Structure formats: structure tokens, C-alpha cells
């Protein structure tokens, strides 16, 4: 299995806390990101690999340089409707990561495919 880049896309990211129980390392990263940027849309670049979703903001806040979401911590992929740019929702146990970009349907499909591949790999073990 290759761990190279599957896709990379410029856009805006916002983190929403849903208040679920527990939490993973990914949720801790999202808490720090939300603490630095609040509920604002933050411009930057999202990169998908076969194991992670990374987001590098164009401008970094104190203590935040990059968001690294482990695919195994993502519980769902959603796509919202929109006229020009749609929004992808990546759910974890305590957050929804919203990513707004052009071509969001393709990116959402790629993330869902990477999740399926990762789950199939773990089931075969």
C-alpha cells in the first residue's frame, strides 16, 4: 500500500464541536485548532493520504501549525449542498470538520474511498 498523496485541495476549514463522549488524539488536535481559530473559516490546503487527512492553514495561530486527522478516527463523511462550493463534513467522536472548496464532491468521494480501503485492510488482518 502506498502512503503517497491521493489528493490535495485549497479551501477553507472550520471545526465544530458536537460534544460527544471520549475523544482521540485527532479530537485533541481539533480542540487545539478550535482554541486558536474559534469558529472561523480558516484558509489553507487539505491533503489526503491513505492514512491521514492533513490541513495546513495559510496563516498559523499560536500553537497550531497543521491539523493531522487519522483516517481511523473519522466516523463519517458528509457532503452538504451549495451552489458554487459545497462543504465536506468529516465526523470524529467529538467534532465535525467542515471543509469548503470547489470540487468538494470529488474530494468527499476520495476520502470515503480511502476510509473504505483502510477498513478493509484492518478487517483482513
PDB file of N, CA and C in Angstrom, residues 1 3 51 72 117-125:
ATOM      1  N   UNK A   1       0.845  -1.177   0.000  1.00  0.00           N
ATOM      2  CA  UNK A   1       0.000   0.000   0.000  1.00  0.00           C
ATOM      3  C   UNK A   1       0.889   1.238   0.000  1.00  0.00           C
ATOM      4  N   UNK A   3       1.621   5.200   0.648  1.00  0.00           N
ATOM      5  CA  UNK A   3       1.171   6.221   1.585  1.00  0.00           C
ATOM      6  C   UNK A   3       1.285   7.609   0.979  1.00  0.00           C
ATOM      7  N   UNK A  51      -3.645   7.241   4.871  1.00  0.00           N
ATOM      8  CA  UNK A  51      -3.754   7.104   6.324  1.00  0.00           C
ATOM      9  C   UNK A  51      -4.241   8.353   7.048  1.00  0.00           C
ATOM     10  N   UNK A  72      -8.527   6.554  10.727  1.00  0.00           N
ATOM     11  CA  UNK A  72      -9.241   5.590  11.579  1.00  0.00           C
ATOM     12  C   UNK A  72     -10.134   6.296  12.604  1.00  0.00           C
ATOM     13  N   UNK A 117     -10.924   1.597   2.091  1.00  0.00           N
ATOM     14  CA  UNK A 117      -9.705   0.811   1.908  1.00  0.00           C
ATOM     15  C   UNK A 117      -9.028   0.508   3.248  1.00  0.00           C
ATOM     16  N   UNK A 118      -8.979   1.512   4.119  1.00  0.00           N
ATOM     17  CA  UNK A 118      -8.349   1.323   5.423  1.00  0.00           C
ATOM     18  C   UNK A 118      -9.135   0.314   6.261  1.00  0.00           C
ATOM     19  N   UNK A 119     -10.451   0.406   6.229  1.00  0.00           N
ATOM     20  CA  UNK A 119     -11.286  -0.540   6.997  1.00  0.00           C
ATOM     21  C   UNK A 119     -11.178  -1.950   6.454  1.00  0.00           C
ATOM     22  N   UNK A 120     -11.124  -2.105   5.131  1.00  0.00           N
ATOM     23  CA  UNK A 120     -10.961  -3.435   4.526  1.00  0.00           C
ATOM     24  C   UNK A 120      -9.620  -4.038   4.941  1.00  0.00           C
ATOM     25  N   UNK A 121      -8.590  -3.226   4.955  1.00  0.00           N
ATOM     26  CA  UNK A 121      -7.254  -3.701   5.331  1.00  0.00           C
ATOM     27  C   UNK A 121      -7.253  -4.208   6.770  1.00  0.00           C
ATOM     28  N   UNK A 122      -7.925  -3.470   7.677  1.00  0.00           N
ATOM     29  CA  UNK A 122      -7.943  -3.886   9.074  1.00  0.00           C
ATOM     30  C   UNK A 122      -8.825  -5.112   9.310  1.00  0.00           C
ATOM     31  N   UNK A 123      -9.879  -5.273   8.503  1.00  0.00           N
ATOM     32  CA  UNK A 123     -10.737  -6.453   8.630  1.00  0.00           C
ATOM     33  C   UNK A 123     -10.039  -7.719   8.158  1.00  0.00           C
ATOM     34  N   UNK A 124      -9.152  -7.569   7.192  1.00  0.00           N
ATOM     35  CA  UNK A 124      -8.475  -8.751   6.631  1.00  0.00           C
ATOM     36  C   UNK A 124      -7.368  -9.276   7.543  1.00  0.00           C
ATOM     37  N   UNK A 125      -7.034  -8.530   8.560  1.00  0.00           N
ATOM     38  CA  UNK A 125      -5.973  -8.972   9.484  1.00  0.00           C
ATOM     39  C   UNK A 125      -6.462  -9.974  10.463  1.00  0.00           C
TER      40      UNK A 125
END
